[in-house]
């Protein structure tokens, strides 16, 4: 197959991310979100919120990370973060991403796999910020959506505060803002 | 309102793009695409296909253009390109984008409006490539989906070839590849 045909076959294969259902509903919508539209939203969140990063970041690398960060879910599915940050789930996602990237021509697969690994490790400033951004939309969905997925999965306020405190590693300012919104959700009785 | 609160209100408002229905169905899915997941797909298409641009481009600017290119549809809705490239439709989209961007803090609104205007004008190399990329997924949806929206809207092969030839302004190589796929669709009887 020619390089251009390979690239187009990848482009068709990744359409499947539009069929991966997540655990929260977008604000105002009465259906679950899919991982493709989430990836778009995360990218725009990063662009709009970039100045709140703790450390200097390269927003262009952050955007690329967020564009590809969920591709492994095409094979592995989406899993709720409160119960599933297991090695097994991560290995499944990585294998899924490898399969997809193997469709690409040239060395683009290596470049994108490295970027995904950097995101997953969460050690560089770019990855810390990208991971912080990735956490924000599902929290907003719950805060503005009667805590629907918190209720469905029986997630407590302690779990939410301890797991999401990591947002602060990418952006103290965002975590402080989100924390007060979560406190508001507790007052409103939608988070217990 | 503080800047961070303004930014978050924008982030919530743009969720509505996930509810804007387009005219084609993603390959393999039995539902119409929305403009948010399309925007993600277009970004990844651009990243993967960037080396096929006729002229040197700044892929980071192209990605930002594609992230925001459809935001005006939140107020204006999506319109099929074969019948609706009217000034009226474009004015409606621009007004919609202005309303959204006015939610943003600082001067980000000016920066993003400029980028959108550049995209719409389609004159710079970055905009020509971004616009070429934007045309590709709906063609693939039809080619791999029995020409579903061509049939629904009674679009002929002449219309398709004349309107999409503009892909060549951004990438001769991509237009040549897509053209032969369209010729294949004619042979297969799904395009008349
Ligand atoms: Ca459009």
Short mmCIF file of C-alpha atoms and ligand atoms in Angstrom, two decimals:
data_model
loop_
_atom_site.label_atom_id
_atom_site.label_comp_id
_atom_site.label_asym_id
_atom_site.label_seq_id
_atom_site.Cartn_x
_atom_site.Cartn_y
_atom_site.Cartn_z
CA UNK A 1 0.00 0.00 0.00
CA UNK A 2 1.18 3.52 -0.76
CA UNK A 3 1.90 5.87 2.16
CA UNK A 4 -1.12 8.03 1.37
CA UNK A 5 -3.42 5.00 1.32
CA UNK A 6 -2.03 3.86 4.65
CA UNK A 7 -2.65 7.29 6.13
CA UNK A 8 -6.25 7.26 4.88
CA UNK A 9 -6.83 3.78 6.30
CA UNK A 10 -5.70 5.08 9.70
CA UNK A 11 -8.04 8.05 9.35
CA UNK A 12 -10.93 5.70 8.70
CA UNK A 13 -9.99 3.31 11.51
CA UNK A 14 -9.90 6.06 14.15
CA UNK A 15 -13.54 6.92 13.36
CA UNK A 16 -14.25 4.15 15.88
CA UNK A 17 -13.32 6.50 18.73
CA UNK A 18 -16.65 8.21 18.00
CA UNK A 19 -18.28 4.97 19.16
CA UNK A 20 -16.46 4.68 22.50
CA UNK A 21 -18.89 5.74 25.21
CA UNK A 22 -17.64 7.56 28.29
CA UNK A 23 -19.21 7.67 31.75
CA UNK A 24 -20.48 11.25 31.84
CA UNK A 25 -22.97 13.34 29.86
CA UNK A 26 -21.95 16.71 28.38
CA UNK A 27 -23.55 19.68 30.15
CA UNK A 28 -27.10 20.07 28.85
CA UNK A 29 -27.14 16.83 26.83
CA UNK A 30 -29.14 13.78 27.74
CA UNK A 31 -26.72 11.20 26.39
CA UNK A 32 -23.27 9.95 27.28
CA UNK A 33 -20.23 11.55 25.74
CA UNK A 34 -17.96 9.71 23.32
CA UNK A 35 -14.19 9.78 23.46
CA UNK A 36 -13.76 11.59 20.12
CA UNK A 37 -15.83 14.64 21.08
CA UNK A 38 -14.19 14.56 24.52
CA UNK A 39 -10.78 14.72 22.84
CA UNK A 40 -11.84 17.83 20.92
CA UNK A 41 -13.20 19.43 24.07
CA UNK A 42 -10.04 18.64 26.02
CA UNK A 43 -7.92 20.28 23.28
CA UNK A 44 -9.95 23.48 23.39
CA UNK A 45 -9.88 23.45 27.21
CA UNK A 46 -6.09 23.25 27.06
CA UNK A 47 -5.88 26.10 24.57
CA UNK A 48 -8.17 28.35 26.61
CA UNK A 49 -6.63 27.48 29.98
CA UNK A 50 -2.96 27.30 28.94
CA UNK A 51 -1.91 30.35 30.98
CA UNK A 52 -2.95 28.60 34.20
CA UNK A 53 -0.23 25.96 33.91
CA UNK A 54 2.13 25.90 36.91
CA UNK A 55 5.15 25.58 34.63
CA UNK A 56 5.94 26.85 31.14
CA UNK A 57 4.45 24.48 28.55
CA UNK A 58 4.53 24.00 24.80
CA UNK A 59 0.80 24.19 24.04
CA UNK A 60 1.35 22.62 20.61
CA UNK A 61 2.72 19.45 22.18
CA UNK A 62 -0.10 19.47 24.74
CA UNK A 63 -2.67 19.67 21.92
CA UNK A 64 -1.10 16.74 20.09
CA UNK A 65 -1.06 14.68 23.30
CA UNK A 66 -4.74 15.38 23.87
CA UNK A 67 -5.65 14.62 20.25
CA UNK A 68 -4.27 11.09 20.58
CA UNK A 69 -4.56 10.42 24.33
CA UNK A 70 -7.66 8.23 24.09
CA UNK A 71 -7.01 6.39 20.81
CA UNK A 72 -6.11 3.19 22.70
CA UNK A 73 -9.72 3.06 23.90
CA UNK A 74 -10.84 1.94 20.44
CA UNK A 75 -9.64 -1.53 21.43
CA UNK A 76 -9.68 -1.18 25.22
CA UNK A 77 -12.86 0.81 25.90
CA UNK A 78 -13.26 3.68 28.35
CA UNK A 79 -12.94 2.93 32.07
CA UNK A 80 -13.93 5.15 34.98
CA UNK A 81 -10.83 6.60 36.56
CA UNK A 82 -11.94 5.98 40.18
CA UNK A 83 -11.77 2.22 39.87
CA UNK A 84 -9.57 1.34 36.96
CA UNK A 85 -6.11 2.83 36.86
CA UNK A 86 -4.71 -0.68 36.74
CA UNK A 87 -1.67 -1.94 34.88
CA UNK A 88 -3.94 -4.33 33.02
CA UNK A 89 -6.14 -1.53 31.68
CA UNK A 90 -3.10 0.53 30.71
CA UNK A 91 -1.46 -2.40 28.92
CA UNK A 92 -4.66 -3.02 26.98
CA UNK A 93 -4.80 0.65 25.94
CA UNK A 94 -1.16 0.63 24.91
CA UNK A 95 -1.60 -2.49 22.79
CA UNK A 96 -4.66 -0.91 21.19
CA UNK A 97 -2.72 2.21 20.35
CA UNK A 98 0.15 0.16 18.93
CA UNK A 99 -2.24 -1.68 16.64
CA UNK A 100 -3.71 1.59 15.38
CA UNK A 101 -0.38 3.33 14.93
CA UNK A 102 0.96 0.36 12.98
CA UNK A 103 -1.43 1.38 10.20
CA UNK A 104 0.54 4.61 9.70
CA UNK A 105 3.24 5.08 7.06
CA UNK A 106 6.83 6.00 7.87
CA UNK A 107 7.99 6.69 11.42
CA UNK A 108 4.94 8.62 12.57
CA UNK A 109 3.97 5.65 14.73
CA UNK A 110 7.15 5.99 16.79
CA UNK A 111 6.69 9.72 17.26
CA UNK A 112 3.07 9.41 18.37
CA UNK A 113 3.75 6.44 20.65
CA UNK A 114 6.46 8.44 22.40
CA UNK A 115 4.08 11.34 22.87
CA UNK A 116 1.43 9.02 24.35
CA UNK A 117 3.97 7.45 26.70
CA UNK A 118 5.03 10.91 27.83
CA UNK A 119 1.36 11.77 28.49
CA UNK A 120 0.78 8.55 30.39
CA UNK A 121 3.87 8.97 32.56
CA UNK A 122 2.72 12.46 33.48
CA UNK A 123 6.21 13.58 34.38
CA UNK A 124 7.00 16.45 32.00
CA UNK A 125 5.36 19.86 32.37
CA UNK A 126 3.44 19.31 29.11
CA UNK A 127 2.11 15.93 30.28
CA UNK A 128 1.22 17.21 33.76
CA UNK A 129 -0.83 20.01 32.24
CA UNK A 130 -2.45 17.74 29.62
CA UNK A 131 -3.45 15.26 32.33
CA UNK A 132 -4.85 18.04 34.52
CA UNK A 133 -6.95 19.30 31.60
CA UNK A 134 -8.21 15.79 30.83
CA UNK A 135 -9.71 15.57 34.35
CA UNK A 136 -11.68 18.82 34.17
CA UNK A 137 -14.59 18.13 31.76
CA UNK A 138 -15.97 15.06 33.59
CA UNK A 139 -15.94 17.08 36.83
CA UNK A 140 -17.85 19.91 35.15
CA UNK A 141 -20.29 17.36 33.71
CA UNK A 142 -21.06 16.13 37.20
CA UNK A 143 -21.09 19.54 38.88
CA UNK A 144 -23.53 20.88 36.27
CA UNK A 145 -25.32 17.55 35.83
CA UNK A 146 -26.59 16.63 39.30
CA UNK A 147 -23.54 14.46 39.95
CA UNK A 148 -24.96 11.82 37.60
CA UNK A 149 -21.90 9.62 37.24
CA UNK A 150 -20.83 10.08 40.88
CA UNK A 151 -24.23 8.76 41.91
CA UNK A 152 -24.25 5.97 39.34
CA UNK A 153 -20.86 4.62 40.45
CA UNK A 154 -21.20 5.50 44.14
CA UNK A 155 -18.20 7.84 44.13
CA UNK A 156 -17.71 9.72 47.43
CA UNK A 157 -16.39 13.23 47.98
CA UNK A 158 -13.26 11.76 49.59
CA UNK A 159 -12.52 9.76 46.45
CA UNK A 160 -13.13 12.79 44.29
CA UNK A 161 -10.89 15.10 46.25
CA UNK A 162 -8.08 12.60 46.63
CA UNK A 163 -8.06 11.50 43.00
CA UNK A 164 -8.45 14.92 41.44
CA UNK A 165 -5.96 16.73 43.63
CA UNK A 166 -3.50 15.72 40.90
CA UNK A 167 -4.99 18.52 38.80
CA UNK A 168 -2.87 20.74 41.04
CA UNK A 169 0.30 19.14 39.66
CA UNK A 170 -0.52 20.73 36.32
CA UNK A 171 -2.31 23.83 37.56
CA UNK A 172 -2.72 24.94 41.17
CA UNK A 173 -5.05 27.71 40.00
CA UNK A 174 -7.37 25.34 38.18
CA UNK A 175 -7.44 22.89 41.07
CA UNK A 176 -8.25 25.70 43.47
CA UNK A 177 -11.13 26.86 41.24
CA UNK A 178 -12.45 23.32 40.70
CA UNK A 179 -12.13 22.58 44.45
CA UNK A 180 -14.41 25.45 45.32
CA UNK A 181 -16.90 24.28 42.70
CA UNK A 182 -16.78 20.83 44.30
CA UNK A 183 -17.36 22.40 47.73
CA UNK A 184 -20.39 24.08 46.18
CA UNK A 185 -21.60 20.69 44.91
CA UNK A 186 -21.31 19.31 48.46
CA UNK A 187 -23.37 22.23 49.80
CA UNK A 188 -25.94 21.64 47.07
CA UNK A 189 -26.18 18.03 48.16
CA UNK A 190 -25.17 16.51 44.82
CA UNK A 191 -21.83 15.28 46.21
CA UNK A 192 -21.68 13.32 49.48
CA UNK B 1 -16.46 37.47 36.92
CA UNK B 2 -12.84 36.44 37.31
CA UNK B 3 -10.88 35.46 34.19
CA UNK B 4 -10.77 31.79 35.20
CA UNK B 5 -14.53 31.72 35.71
CA UNK B 6 -15.05 33.30 32.30
CA UNK B 7 -12.82 30.69 30.70
CA UNK B 8 -14.77 27.89 32.38
CA UNK B 9 -18.08 29.36 31.25
CA UNK B 10 -16.79 29.30 27.66
CA UNK B 11 -15.69 25.71 28.12
CA UNK B 12 -19.18 24.77 29.26
CA UNK B 13 -20.90 26.76 26.49
CA UNK B 14 -18.94 25.05 23.71
CA UNK B 15 -20.25 21.66 24.87
CA UNK B 16 -23.19 22.56 22.63
CA UNK B 17 -21.08 21.76 19.55
CA UNK B 18 -21.55 18.10 20.55
CA UNK B 19 -25.23 18.61 19.80
CA UNK B 20 -24.82 20.05 16.29
CA UNK B 21 -25.68 17.31 13.84
CA UNK B 22 -23.86 17.07 10.53
CA UNK B 23 -25.07 15.53 7.28
CA UNK B 24 -22.92 12.39 7.13
CA UNK B 25 -22.43 9.28 9.25
CA UNK B 26 -18.95 8.22 10.38
CA UNK B 27 -17.67 5.09 8.64
CA UNK B 28 -19.24 2.07 10.32
CA UNK B 29 -21.66 4.04 12.53
CA UNK B 30 -25.38 4.13 12.07
CA UNK B 31 -25.91 7.69 13.26
CA UNK B 32 -25.04 11.17 12.05
CA UNK B 33 -21.80 12.79 13.12
CA UNK B 34 -21.71 15.85 15.36
CA UNK B 35 -19.50 18.85 14.75
CA UNK B 36 -17.40 18.35 17.91
CA UNK B 37 -16.23 14.84 17.02
CA UNK B 38 -15.78 15.99 13.42
CA UNK B 39 -13.47 18.77 14.66
CA UNK B 40 -11.33 16.21 16.51
CA UNK B 41 -11.21 13.98 13.45
CA UNK B 42 -10.26 16.88 11.19
CA UNK B 43 -7.39 17.79 13.54
CA UNK B 44 -5.99 14.28 13.49
CA UNK B 45 -6.41 14.12 9.70
CA UNK B 46 -4.37 17.31 9.40
CA UNK B 47 -1.64 15.97 11.67
CA UNK B 48 -1.39 12.68 9.80
CA UNK B 49 -1.61 14.23 6.32
CA UNK B 50 0.49 17.36 6.91
CA UNK B 51 3.31 16.29 4.60
CA UNK B 52 0.91 16.28 1.65
CA UNK B 53 0.38 20.04 1.77
CA UNK B 54 1.34 21.80 -1.49
CA UNK B 55 3.09 24.57 0.43
CA UNK B 56 4.99 24.67 3.72
CA UNK B 57 2.52 25.02 6.60
CA UNK B 58 2.62 25.60 10.34
CA UNK B 59 0.71 22.52 11.52
CA UNK B 60 0.17 24.08 14.96
CA UNK B 61 -1.79 26.95 13.43
CA UNK B 62 -3.71 24.50 11.23
CA UNK B 63 -4.70 22.48 14.31
CA UNK B 64 -5.93 25.57 16.12
CA UNK B 65 -7.96 26.61 13.06
CA UNK B 66 -9.58 23.20 12.90
CA UNK B 67 -10.29 23.11 16.64
CA UNK B 68 -12.39 26.27 16.36
CA UNK B 69 -13.55 26.21 12.73
CA UNK B 70 -17.08 24.99 13.44
CA UNK B 71 -17.81 26.79 16.74
CA UNK B 72 -20.10 29.27 14.96
CA UNK B 73 -22.42 26.34 14.20
CA UNK B 74 -23.57 26.30 17.82
CA UNK B 75 -25.79 29.24 16.91
CA UNK B 76 -25.98 28.77 13.13
CA UNK B 77 -26.28 24.99 12.74
CA UNK B 78 -24.43 22.86 10.18
CA UNK B 79 -25.32 23.31 6.52
CA UNK B 80 -24.45 21.04 3.61
CA UNK B 81 -21.67 22.62 1.59
CA UNK B 82 -23.25 21.85 -1.81
CA UNK B 83 -26.16 24.20 -1.31
CA UNK B 84 -25.24 26.68 1.38
CA UNK B 85 -22.06 28.61 0.94
CA UNK B 86 -24.07 31.78 1.11
CA UNK B 87 -23.13 35.09 2.67
CA UNK B 88 -26.14 34.77 4.91
CA UNK B 89 -24.99 31.44 6.33
CA UNK B 90 -21.47 32.75 6.82
CA UNK B 91 -22.69 35.91 8.57
CA UNK B 92 -24.79 33.80 10.91
CA UNK B 93 -21.78 31.62 11.73
CA UNK B 94 -19.59 34.63 12.32
CA UNK B 95 -22.11 36.24 14.66
CA UNK B 96 -22.40 32.94 16.52
CA UNK B 97 -18.66 32.74 16.92
CA UNK B 98 -18.51 36.35 18.12
CA UNK B 99 -21.09 35.62 20.80
CA UNK B 100 -19.14 32.60 22.01
CA UNK B 101 -15.76 34.30 21.95
CA UNK B 102 -17.17 37.26 23.90
CA UNK B 103 -17.38 34.89 26.88
CA UNK B 104 -13.59 34.62 26.94
CA UNK B 105 -11.33 36.68 29.21
CA UNK B 106 -8.62 39.02 27.92
CA UNK B 107 -7.80 39.31 24.24
CA UNK B 108 -8.14 35.65 23.35
CA UNK B 109 -11.36 36.47 21.50
CA UNK B 110 -9.49 38.74 19.06
CA UNK B 111 -6.79 36.15 18.44
CA UNK B 112 -9.26 33.34 17.78
CA UNK B 113 -11.55 35.48 15.61
CA UNK B 114 -8.56 36.40 13.43
CA UNK B 115 -7.66 32.76 13.08
CA UNK B 116 -11.23 31.88 12.08
CA UNK B 117 -11.31 34.70 9.53
CA UNK B 118 -8.05 33.46 8.07
CA UNK B 119 -9.53 29.97 7.83
CA UNK B 120 -12.70 31.24 6.18
CA UNK B 121 -10.82 33.36 3.64
CA UNK B 122 -8.78 30.34 2.66
CA UNK B 123 -5.95 32.45 1.28
CA UNK B 124 -2.91 31.56 3.37
CA UNK B 125 -1.15 28.22 2.99
CA UNK B 126 -2.31 27.19 6.49
CA UNK B 127 -5.94 28.03 5.69
CA UNK B 128 -5.84 26.35 2.27
CA UNK B 129 -4.58 23.15 3.85
CA UNK B 130 -7.03 23.32 6.77
CA UNK B 131 -9.93 23.79 4.36
CA UNK B 132 -8.76 20.91 2.19
CA UNK B 133 -8.60 18.66 5.26
CA UNK B 134 -12.09 19.74 6.38
CA UNK B 135 -13.53 18.42 3.09
CA UNK B 136 -12.02 14.95 3.31
CA UNK B 137 -13.96 13.15 6.08
CA UNK B 138 -17.46 13.70 4.60
CA UNK B 139 -16.20 12.35 1.27
CA UNK B 140 -14.80 9.26 3.00
CA UNK B 141 -18.11 8.86 4.87
CA UNK B 142 -19.95 8.74 1.57
CA UNK B 143 -17.41 6.62 -0.29
CA UNK B 144 -17.42 4.02 2.52
CA UNK B 145 -21.09 4.54 3.35
CA UNK B 146 -22.98 3.84 0.13
CA UNK B 147 -23.07 7.54 -0.75
CA UNK B 148 -25.72 8.07 1.93
CA UNK B 149 -25.71 11.87 2.04
CA UNK B 150 -25.16 12.23 -1.72
CA UNK B 151 -28.30 10.19 -2.24
CA UNK B 152 -30.26 11.96 0.49
CA UNK B 153 -29.54 15.41 -0.96
CA UNK B 154 -29.46 14.40 -4.63
CA UNK B 155 -25.84 15.45 -5.11
CA UNK B 156 -24.43 14.55 -8.54
CA UNK B 157 -20.91 13.53 -9.49
CA UNK B 158 -20.48 16.82 -11.34
CA UNK B 159 -21.29 18.78 -8.20
CA UNK B 160 -18.94 16.65 -6.17
CA UNK B 161 -16.02 16.99 -8.55
CA UNK B 162 -16.46 20.70 -9.09
CA UNK B 163 -16.90 21.60 -5.43
CA UNK B 164 -14.17 19.37 -4.04
CA UNK B 165 -11.53 20.20 -6.62
CA UNK B 166 -10.62 22.95 -4.16
CA UNK B 167 -8.95 20.24 -2.07
CA UNK B 168 -6.20 20.52 -4.69
CA UNK B 169 -5.51 24.10 -3.59
CA UNK B 170 -4.30 22.72 -0.28
CA UNK B 171 -2.98 19.39 -1.49
CA UNK B 172 -2.74 18.17 -5.08
CA UNK B 173 -1.71 14.74 -3.81
CA UNK B 174 -4.74 14.37 -1.59
CA UNK B 175 -7.10 15.56 -4.30
CA UNK B 176 -5.59 13.12 -6.74
CA UNK B 177 -6.05 10.24 -4.28
CA UNK B 178 -9.59 11.29 -3.36
CA UNK B 179 -10.46 11.75 -7.05
CA UNK B 180 -9.56 8.17 -7.82
CA UNK B 181 -11.61 7.00 -4.86
CA UNK B 182 -14.54 9.01 -6.26
CA UNK B 183 -14.00 7.41 -9.68
CA UNK B 184 -14.21 4.08 -7.88
CA UNK B 185 -17.49 5.16 -6.27
CA UNK B 186 -18.86 5.96 -9.75
CA UNK B 187 -17.83 2.50 -11.00
CA UNK B 188 -19.48 0.95 -7.95
CA UNK B 189 -22.67 2.81 -8.78
CA UNK B 190 -22.91 4.70 -5.50
CA UNK B 191 -22.15 8.05 -7.19
CA UNK B 192 -24.06 9.10 -10.31
CA1 LIG C 1 -18.97 23.07 8.79
#
